[in-house]
Short mmCIF file of C-alpha atoms in Angstrom, two decimals:
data_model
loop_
_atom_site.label_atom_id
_atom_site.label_comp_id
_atom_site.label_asym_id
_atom_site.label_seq_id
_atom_site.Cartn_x
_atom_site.Cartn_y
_atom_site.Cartn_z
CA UNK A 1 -11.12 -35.07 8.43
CA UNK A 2 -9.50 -32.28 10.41
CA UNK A 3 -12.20 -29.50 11.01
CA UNK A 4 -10.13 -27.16 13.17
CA UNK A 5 -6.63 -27.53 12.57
CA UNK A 6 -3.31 -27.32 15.41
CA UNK A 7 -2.57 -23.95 13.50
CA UNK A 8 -3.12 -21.83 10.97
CA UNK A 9 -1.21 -19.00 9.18
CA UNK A 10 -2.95 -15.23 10.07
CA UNK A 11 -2.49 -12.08 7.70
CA UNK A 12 -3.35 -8.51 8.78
CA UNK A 13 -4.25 -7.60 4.90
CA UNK A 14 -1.38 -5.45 4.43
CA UNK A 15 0.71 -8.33 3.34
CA UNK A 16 0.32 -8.77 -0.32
CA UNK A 17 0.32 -4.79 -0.42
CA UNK A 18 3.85 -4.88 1.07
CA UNK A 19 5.00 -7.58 -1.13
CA UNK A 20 3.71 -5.64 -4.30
CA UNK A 21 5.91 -2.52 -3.18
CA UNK A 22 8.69 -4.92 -2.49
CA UNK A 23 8.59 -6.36 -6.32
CA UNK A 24 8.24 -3.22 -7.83
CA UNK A 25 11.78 -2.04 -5.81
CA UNK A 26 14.61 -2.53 -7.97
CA UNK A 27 16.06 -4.79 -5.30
CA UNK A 28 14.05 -7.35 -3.15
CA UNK A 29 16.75 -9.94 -2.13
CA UNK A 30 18.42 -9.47 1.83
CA UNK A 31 18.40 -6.44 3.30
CA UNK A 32 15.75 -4.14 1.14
CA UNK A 33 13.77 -1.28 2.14
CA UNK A 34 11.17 -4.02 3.91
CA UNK A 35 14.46 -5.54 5.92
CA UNK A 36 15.36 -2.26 7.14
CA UNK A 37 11.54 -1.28 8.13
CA UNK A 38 11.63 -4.73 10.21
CA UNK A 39 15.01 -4.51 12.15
CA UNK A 40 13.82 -0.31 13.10
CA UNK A 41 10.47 -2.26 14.18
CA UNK A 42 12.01 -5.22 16.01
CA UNK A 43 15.15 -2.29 17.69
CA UNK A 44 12.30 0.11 18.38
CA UNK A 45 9.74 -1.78 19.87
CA UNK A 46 12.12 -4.16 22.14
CA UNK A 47 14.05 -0.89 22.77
CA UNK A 48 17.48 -2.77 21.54
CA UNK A 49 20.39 -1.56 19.73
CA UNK A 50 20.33 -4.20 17.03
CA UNK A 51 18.16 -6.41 15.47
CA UNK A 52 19.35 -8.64 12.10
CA UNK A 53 16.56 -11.01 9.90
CA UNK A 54 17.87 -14.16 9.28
CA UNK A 55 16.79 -17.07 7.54
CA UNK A 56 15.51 -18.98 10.09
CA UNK A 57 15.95 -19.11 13.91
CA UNK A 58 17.75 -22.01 13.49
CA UNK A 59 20.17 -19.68 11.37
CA UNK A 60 20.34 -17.15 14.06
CA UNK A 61 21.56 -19.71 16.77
CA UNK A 62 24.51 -20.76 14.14
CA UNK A 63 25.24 -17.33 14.04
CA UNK A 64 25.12 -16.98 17.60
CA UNK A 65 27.36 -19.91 17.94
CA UNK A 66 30.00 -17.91 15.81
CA UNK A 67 29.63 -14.79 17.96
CA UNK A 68 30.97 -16.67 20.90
CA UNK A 69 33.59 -18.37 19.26
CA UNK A 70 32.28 -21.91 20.17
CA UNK A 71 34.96 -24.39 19.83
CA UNK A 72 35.76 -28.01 19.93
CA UNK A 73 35.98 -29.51 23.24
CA UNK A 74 33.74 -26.65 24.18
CA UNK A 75 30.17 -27.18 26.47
CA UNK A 76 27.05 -25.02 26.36
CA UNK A 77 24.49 -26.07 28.94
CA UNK A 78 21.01 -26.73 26.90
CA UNK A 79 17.48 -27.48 28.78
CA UNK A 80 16.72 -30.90 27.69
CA UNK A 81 13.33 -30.00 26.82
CA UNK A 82 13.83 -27.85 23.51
CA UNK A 83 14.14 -28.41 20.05
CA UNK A 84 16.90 -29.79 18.39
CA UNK A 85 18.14 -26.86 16.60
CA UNK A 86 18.84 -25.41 20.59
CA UNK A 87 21.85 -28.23 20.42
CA UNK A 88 22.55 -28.73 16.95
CA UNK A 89 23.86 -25.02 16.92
CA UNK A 90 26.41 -25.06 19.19
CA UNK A 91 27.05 -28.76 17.92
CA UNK A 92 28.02 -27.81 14.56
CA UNK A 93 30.77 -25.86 16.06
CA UNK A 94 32.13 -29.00 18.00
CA UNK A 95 30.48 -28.39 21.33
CA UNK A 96 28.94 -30.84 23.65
CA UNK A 97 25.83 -29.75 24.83
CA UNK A 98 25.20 -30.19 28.59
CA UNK A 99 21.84 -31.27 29.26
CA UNK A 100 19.65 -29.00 32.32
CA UNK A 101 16.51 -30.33 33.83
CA UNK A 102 13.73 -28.26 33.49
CA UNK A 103 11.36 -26.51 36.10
CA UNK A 104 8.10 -28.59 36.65
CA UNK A 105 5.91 -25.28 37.23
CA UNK A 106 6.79 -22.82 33.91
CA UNK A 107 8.75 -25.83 32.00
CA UNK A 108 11.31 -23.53 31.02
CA UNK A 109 15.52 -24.39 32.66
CA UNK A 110 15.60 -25.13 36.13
CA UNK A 111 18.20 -22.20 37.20
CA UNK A 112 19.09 -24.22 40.61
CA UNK A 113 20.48 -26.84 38.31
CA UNK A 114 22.83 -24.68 35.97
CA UNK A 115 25.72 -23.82 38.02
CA UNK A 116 26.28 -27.55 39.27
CA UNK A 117 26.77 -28.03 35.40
CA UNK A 118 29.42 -25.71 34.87
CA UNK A 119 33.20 -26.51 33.87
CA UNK A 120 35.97 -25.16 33.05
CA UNK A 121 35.02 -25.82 29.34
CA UNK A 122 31.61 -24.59 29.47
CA UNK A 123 31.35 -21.09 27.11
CA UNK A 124 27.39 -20.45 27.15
CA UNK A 125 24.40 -20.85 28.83
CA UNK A 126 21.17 -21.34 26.66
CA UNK A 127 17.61 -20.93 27.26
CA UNK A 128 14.62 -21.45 26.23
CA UNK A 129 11.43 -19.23 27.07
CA UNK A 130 8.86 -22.03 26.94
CA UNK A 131 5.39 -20.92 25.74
CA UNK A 132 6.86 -17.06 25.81
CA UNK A 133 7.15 -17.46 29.37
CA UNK A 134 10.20 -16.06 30.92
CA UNK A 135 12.93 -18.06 32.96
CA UNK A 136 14.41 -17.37 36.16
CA UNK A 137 16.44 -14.01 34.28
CA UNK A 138 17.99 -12.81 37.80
CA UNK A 139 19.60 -15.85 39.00
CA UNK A 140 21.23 -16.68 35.60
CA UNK A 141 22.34 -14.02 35.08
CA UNK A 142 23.95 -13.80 38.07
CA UNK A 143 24.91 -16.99 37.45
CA UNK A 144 26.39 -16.23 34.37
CA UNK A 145 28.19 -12.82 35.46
CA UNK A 146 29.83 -14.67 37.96
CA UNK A 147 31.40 -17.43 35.86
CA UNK A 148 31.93 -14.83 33.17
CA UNK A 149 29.68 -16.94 30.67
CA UNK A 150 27.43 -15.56 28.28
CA UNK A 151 23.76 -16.19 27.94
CA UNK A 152 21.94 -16.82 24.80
CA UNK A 153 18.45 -16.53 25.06
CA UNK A 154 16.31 -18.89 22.55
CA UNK A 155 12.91 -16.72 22.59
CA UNK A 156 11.30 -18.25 18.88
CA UNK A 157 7.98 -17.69 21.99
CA UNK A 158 8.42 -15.36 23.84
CA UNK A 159 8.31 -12.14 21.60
CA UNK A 160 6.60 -9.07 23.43
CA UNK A 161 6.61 -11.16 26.57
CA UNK A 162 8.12 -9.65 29.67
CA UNK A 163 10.34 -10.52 32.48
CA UNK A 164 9.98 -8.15 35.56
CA UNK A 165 9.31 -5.72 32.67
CA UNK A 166 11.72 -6.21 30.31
CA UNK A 167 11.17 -7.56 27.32
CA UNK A 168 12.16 -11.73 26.33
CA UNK A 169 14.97 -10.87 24.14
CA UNK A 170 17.10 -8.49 25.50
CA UNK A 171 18.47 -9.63 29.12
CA UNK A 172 20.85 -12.24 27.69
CA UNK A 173 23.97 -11.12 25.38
CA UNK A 174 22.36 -12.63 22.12
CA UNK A 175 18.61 -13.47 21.54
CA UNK A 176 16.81 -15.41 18.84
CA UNK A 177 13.20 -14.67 17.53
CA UNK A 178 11.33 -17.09 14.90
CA UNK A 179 8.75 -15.88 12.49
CA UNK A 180 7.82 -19.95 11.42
CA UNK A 181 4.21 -20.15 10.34
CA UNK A 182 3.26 -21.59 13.86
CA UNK A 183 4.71 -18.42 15.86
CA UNK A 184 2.65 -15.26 17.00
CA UNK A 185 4.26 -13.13 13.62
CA UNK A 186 5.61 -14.68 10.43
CA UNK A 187 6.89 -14.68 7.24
CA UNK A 188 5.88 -18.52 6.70
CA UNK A 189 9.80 -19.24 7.28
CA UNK A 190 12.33 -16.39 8.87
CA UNK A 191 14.09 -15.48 11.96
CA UNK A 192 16.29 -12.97 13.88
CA UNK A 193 19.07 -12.42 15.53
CA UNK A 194 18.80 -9.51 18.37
CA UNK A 195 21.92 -7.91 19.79
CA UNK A 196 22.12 -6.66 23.04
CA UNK A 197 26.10 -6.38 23.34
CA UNK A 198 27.76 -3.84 20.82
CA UNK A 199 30.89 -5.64 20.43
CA UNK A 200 28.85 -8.42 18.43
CA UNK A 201 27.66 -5.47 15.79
CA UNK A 202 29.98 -5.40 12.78
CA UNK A 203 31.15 -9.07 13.09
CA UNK A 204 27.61 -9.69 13.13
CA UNK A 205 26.50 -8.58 9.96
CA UNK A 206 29.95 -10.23 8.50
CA UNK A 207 28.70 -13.18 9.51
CA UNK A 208 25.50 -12.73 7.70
CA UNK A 209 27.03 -11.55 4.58
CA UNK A 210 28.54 -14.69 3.68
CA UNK A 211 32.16 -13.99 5.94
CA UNK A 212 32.04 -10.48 3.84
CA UNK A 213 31.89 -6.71 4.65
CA UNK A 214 29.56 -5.94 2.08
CA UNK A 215 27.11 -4.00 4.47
CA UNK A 216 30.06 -1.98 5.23
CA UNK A 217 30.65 -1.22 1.65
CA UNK A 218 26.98 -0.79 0.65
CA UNK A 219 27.11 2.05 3.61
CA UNK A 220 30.37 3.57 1.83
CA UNK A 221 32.69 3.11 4.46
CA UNK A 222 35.02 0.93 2.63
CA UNK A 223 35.34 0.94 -1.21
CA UNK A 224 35.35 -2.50 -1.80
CA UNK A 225 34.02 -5.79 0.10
CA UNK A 226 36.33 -9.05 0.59
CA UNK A 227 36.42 -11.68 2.34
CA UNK A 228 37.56 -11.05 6.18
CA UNK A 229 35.93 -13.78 8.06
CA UNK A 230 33.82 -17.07 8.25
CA UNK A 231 30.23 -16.87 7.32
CA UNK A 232 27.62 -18.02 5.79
CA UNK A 233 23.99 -16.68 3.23
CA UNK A 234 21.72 -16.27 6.22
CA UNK A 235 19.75 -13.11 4.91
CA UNK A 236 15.89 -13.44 3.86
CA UNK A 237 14.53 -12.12 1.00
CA UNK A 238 13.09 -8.71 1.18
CA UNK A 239 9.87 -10.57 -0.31
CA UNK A 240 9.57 -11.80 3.24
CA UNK A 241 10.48 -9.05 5.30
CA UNK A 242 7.64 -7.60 3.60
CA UNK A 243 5.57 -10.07 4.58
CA UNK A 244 6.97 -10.02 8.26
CA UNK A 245 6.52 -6.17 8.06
CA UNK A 246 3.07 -6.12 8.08
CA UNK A 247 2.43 -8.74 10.54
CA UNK A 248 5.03 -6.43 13.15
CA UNK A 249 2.96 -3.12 12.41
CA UNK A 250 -0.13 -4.41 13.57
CA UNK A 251 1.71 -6.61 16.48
CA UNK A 252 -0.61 -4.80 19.10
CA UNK A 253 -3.85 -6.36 16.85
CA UNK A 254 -2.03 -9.85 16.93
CA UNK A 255 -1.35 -10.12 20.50
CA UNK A 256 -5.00 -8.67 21.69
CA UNK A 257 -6.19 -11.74 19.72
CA UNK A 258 -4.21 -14.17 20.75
CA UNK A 259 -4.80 -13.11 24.43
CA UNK A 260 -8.10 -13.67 24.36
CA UNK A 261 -7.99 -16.86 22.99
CA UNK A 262 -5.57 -17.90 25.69
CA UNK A 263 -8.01 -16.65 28.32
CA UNK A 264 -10.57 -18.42 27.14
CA UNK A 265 -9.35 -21.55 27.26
CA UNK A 266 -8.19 -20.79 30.79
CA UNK A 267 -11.13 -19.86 32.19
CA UNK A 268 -13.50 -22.15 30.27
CA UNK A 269 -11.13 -25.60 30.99
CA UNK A 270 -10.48 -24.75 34.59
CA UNK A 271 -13.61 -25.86 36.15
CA UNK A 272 -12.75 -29.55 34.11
CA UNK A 273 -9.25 -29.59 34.50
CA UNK A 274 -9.59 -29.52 38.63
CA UNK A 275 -11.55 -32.31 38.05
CA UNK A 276 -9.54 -34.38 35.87
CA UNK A 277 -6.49 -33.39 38.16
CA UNK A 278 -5.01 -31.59 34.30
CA UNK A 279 -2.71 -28.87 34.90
CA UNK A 280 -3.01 -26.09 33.23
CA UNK A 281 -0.10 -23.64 32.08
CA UNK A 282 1.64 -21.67 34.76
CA UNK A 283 2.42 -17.86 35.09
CA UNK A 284 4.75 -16.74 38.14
CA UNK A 285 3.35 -12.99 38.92
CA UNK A 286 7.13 -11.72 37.27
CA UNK A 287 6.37 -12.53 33.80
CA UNK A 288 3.83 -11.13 31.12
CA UNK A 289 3.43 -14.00 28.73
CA UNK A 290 3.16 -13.59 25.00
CA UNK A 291 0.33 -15.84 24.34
CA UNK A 292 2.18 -18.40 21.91
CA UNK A 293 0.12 -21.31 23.13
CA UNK A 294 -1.81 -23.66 25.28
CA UNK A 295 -1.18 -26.46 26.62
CA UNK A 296 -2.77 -29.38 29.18
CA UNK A 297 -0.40 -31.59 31.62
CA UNK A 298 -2.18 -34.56 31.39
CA UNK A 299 -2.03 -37.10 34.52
CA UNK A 300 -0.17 -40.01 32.23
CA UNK A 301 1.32 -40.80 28.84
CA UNK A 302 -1.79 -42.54 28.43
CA UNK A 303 -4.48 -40.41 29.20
CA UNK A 304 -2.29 -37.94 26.77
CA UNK A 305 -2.94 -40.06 24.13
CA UNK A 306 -6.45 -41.55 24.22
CA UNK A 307 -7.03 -37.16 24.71
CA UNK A 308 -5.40 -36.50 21.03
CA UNK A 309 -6.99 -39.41 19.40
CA UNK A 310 -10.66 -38.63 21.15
CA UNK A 311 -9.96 -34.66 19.48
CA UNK A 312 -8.49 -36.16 16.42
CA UNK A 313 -12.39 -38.30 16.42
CA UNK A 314 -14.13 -34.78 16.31
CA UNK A 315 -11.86 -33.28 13.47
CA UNK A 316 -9.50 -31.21 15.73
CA UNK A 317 -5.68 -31.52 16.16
CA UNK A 318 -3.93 -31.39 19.53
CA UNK A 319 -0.66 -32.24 19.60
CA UNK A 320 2.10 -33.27 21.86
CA UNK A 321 5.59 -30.84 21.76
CA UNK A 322 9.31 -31.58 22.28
CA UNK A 323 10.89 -35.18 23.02
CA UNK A 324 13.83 -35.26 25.43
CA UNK A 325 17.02 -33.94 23.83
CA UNK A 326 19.38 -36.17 25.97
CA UNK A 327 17.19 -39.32 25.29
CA UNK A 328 17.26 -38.84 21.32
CA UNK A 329 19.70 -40.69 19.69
CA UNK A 330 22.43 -37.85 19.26
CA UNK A 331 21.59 -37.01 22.92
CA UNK A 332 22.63 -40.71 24.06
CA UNK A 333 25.94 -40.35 21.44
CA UNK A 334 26.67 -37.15 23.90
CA UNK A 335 26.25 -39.07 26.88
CA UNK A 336 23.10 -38.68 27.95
CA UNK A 337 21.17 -41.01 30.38
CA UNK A 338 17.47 -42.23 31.56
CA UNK A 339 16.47 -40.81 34.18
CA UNK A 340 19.32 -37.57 34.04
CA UNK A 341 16.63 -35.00 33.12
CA UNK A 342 13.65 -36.53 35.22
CA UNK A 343 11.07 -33.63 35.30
CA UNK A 344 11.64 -33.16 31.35
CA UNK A 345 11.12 -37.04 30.59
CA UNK A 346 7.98 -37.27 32.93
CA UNK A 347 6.53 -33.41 31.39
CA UNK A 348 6.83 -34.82 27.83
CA UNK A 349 5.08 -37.67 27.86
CA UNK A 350 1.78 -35.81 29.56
CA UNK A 351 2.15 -32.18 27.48
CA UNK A 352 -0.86 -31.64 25.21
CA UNK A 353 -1.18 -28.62 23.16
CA UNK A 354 -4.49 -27.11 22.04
CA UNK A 355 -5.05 -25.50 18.50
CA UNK A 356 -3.79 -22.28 18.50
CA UNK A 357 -3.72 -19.44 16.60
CA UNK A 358 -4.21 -15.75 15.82
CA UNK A 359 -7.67 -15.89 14.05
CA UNK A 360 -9.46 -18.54 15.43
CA UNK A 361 -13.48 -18.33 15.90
CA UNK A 362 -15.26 -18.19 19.06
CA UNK A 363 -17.15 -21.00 17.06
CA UNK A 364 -14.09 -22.97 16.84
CA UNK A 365 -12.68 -22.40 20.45
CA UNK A 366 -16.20 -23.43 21.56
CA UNK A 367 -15.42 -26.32 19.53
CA UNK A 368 -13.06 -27.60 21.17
CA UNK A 369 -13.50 -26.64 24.89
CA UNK A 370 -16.57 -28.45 24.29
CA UNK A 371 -15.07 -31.29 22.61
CA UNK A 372 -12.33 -31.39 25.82
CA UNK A 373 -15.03 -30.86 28.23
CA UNK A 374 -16.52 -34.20 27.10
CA UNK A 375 -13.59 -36.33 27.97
CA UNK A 376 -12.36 -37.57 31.18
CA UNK A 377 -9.86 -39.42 32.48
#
């Protein structure tokens, strides 16, 4: 029986409040009073222009994908250590994704490898912040300025982390946040799609709006809405920005937690991970992490696993993280190869990640330091 599970869902107390005032508002589908409250949050906070809810951050990579026009024929260079909806976005749109190594210190793209990988046909750069830790921002974007491609930063994370003091989330043209049950703030499902270029703004929320300018009309600056463009349903319920709402008002509260929890597994597994030659997660002095997790590099796939089952033995769930994208079966139909992405296929086979989350006991993080203590490899 699971005593101390990989995560579980946090709420500030405000929650059911918000949702109450949201029911009792003659409108609480996409883009209600709650909505609203969470983009000015999300725009005022990150110090952005725009912020838009979406679904999912699955749905705000699609609509990224649109933003840029991504074509047939087209490439978009993906880290191979990501989740699938990183490719599947840009995929749907008829690009092939071109698979980057990864960096063996922070995990996240390995920046030295990204300009080797660009063609003629290559529209976008992607990136992943792994763990809310912030990538190499000043050499792609150099890179990117340079080869006048844009950068779309996947940062489901990284939010409130920091690169050389900026915020994850608003170096790269487009940005992606996820509010998934497992991430710092949620809404149980949700995402969002920050803009930090103006000319994506009004096609933007056309997008959103089902290929319609219905915001547009709803702000009475056209008299009508009609179709003008492809799109898709990709705005949440105001029922969960309500949710969401309360969990970004008391974002300070969230993040204190979670910080300490982080720390204490870092100072209370470092004594035993030196010994076990485990690494433990990396932060270059440039970036201010946002806590999302923790994780162990184990010394082998198999010391990895007999780890998770000996946790699993005491009631508590570690679990491993992303499998390569370009060894997956749609990553082989794109041409991917054994041994391309070296540093990604030997990282994923020895990740571990702890139970984390916003809320958990000292009891329980005694738990299972204790419990990981006790092993050895």
């Amino acid at each position: 029986m699971i005593r101390i599970p990989f995560n579980r869902p946090f709420a500030t107390g405000d929650e059911l409040d918000y949702i109450r005032a949201a029911i009792a508002t003659p409108k609480f589908s996409g883009d209600g009073k709650f909505t609203a409250d969470c983009h000015r949050l999300l725009e005022q906070s990150l110090g952005i222009q725009k912020a838009l809810l979406t679904t999912s951050c699955t749905h705000a990579l699609e609509m990224a994908a649109l933003l840029l026009n991504i074509e047939p024929e087209d490439e978009v260079i993906v880290p191979a250590f990501a989740f699938p909806s990183a490719a599947n976005a840009f995929v749907l749109r008829g690009a092939k994704p071109a698979f980057a190594d990864i960096r063996a210190d922070t995990l996240n793209i390995d920046e030295s490898q990204i300009e080797q990988r660009i063609t003629p046909r290559t529209k976008a750069i992607f990136l992943v912040h792994y763990a809310g830790v912030g990538c190499e921002m000043d050499t792609i974007m150099t890179i990117a300025r340079r080869h006048a491609i844009a950068v779309v930063e996947d940062n489901a994370h990284g939010l409130y982390g920091r690169y050389r003091g900026r915020y994850l989330g608003t170096l790269g043209q487009l940005a992606t946040l996820s509010f998934h049950e497992t991430k710092n703030f949620t809404c149980g499902e949700g995402g969002a799609l920050l803009i930090n270029d103006a000319q994506f703004n009004e096609r933007a929320e056309i997008l959103r709006e089902k290929g319609t300018d219905r915001s547009r009309f709803f702000r009475g600056e056209v008299d009508k809405y009609t179709w003008v463009d492809i799109g898709s349903s990709y705005l949440p319920a105001d029922l969960l920005a309500a949710f969401l709402c309360a969990q970004l008002e008391h974002r300070d509260q969230i993040q204190s937690m979670r910080r300490k929890i982080w720390e204490t597994y870092a100072r209370e597994l470092a004594s035993w991970a030196k010994a076990n030659a485990v690494r433990l997660p990396s932060i270059p002095t440039e970036c201010e992490q946002s806590y999302h997790m923790f994780y162990l590099i184990m010394p082998s796939f198999k010391s990895r696993q007999a780890l998770i089952s000996h946790l699993a033995g005491l009631g508590i769930l570690a679990v491993f993280h992303y499998l390569p994208l370009h060894l997956s079966p749609m990553g082989l139909r794109f041409g991917g190869r054994e041994g391309d992405c070296p540093v990604t296929e030997d990282l994923a086979d020895r990740l571990l990640r702890l139970p984390f989350f916003t809320g958990m006991s000292g009891s329980e993080l005694t738990q299972v330091t204790d419990a990981v203590r006790a092993f050895h490899c």
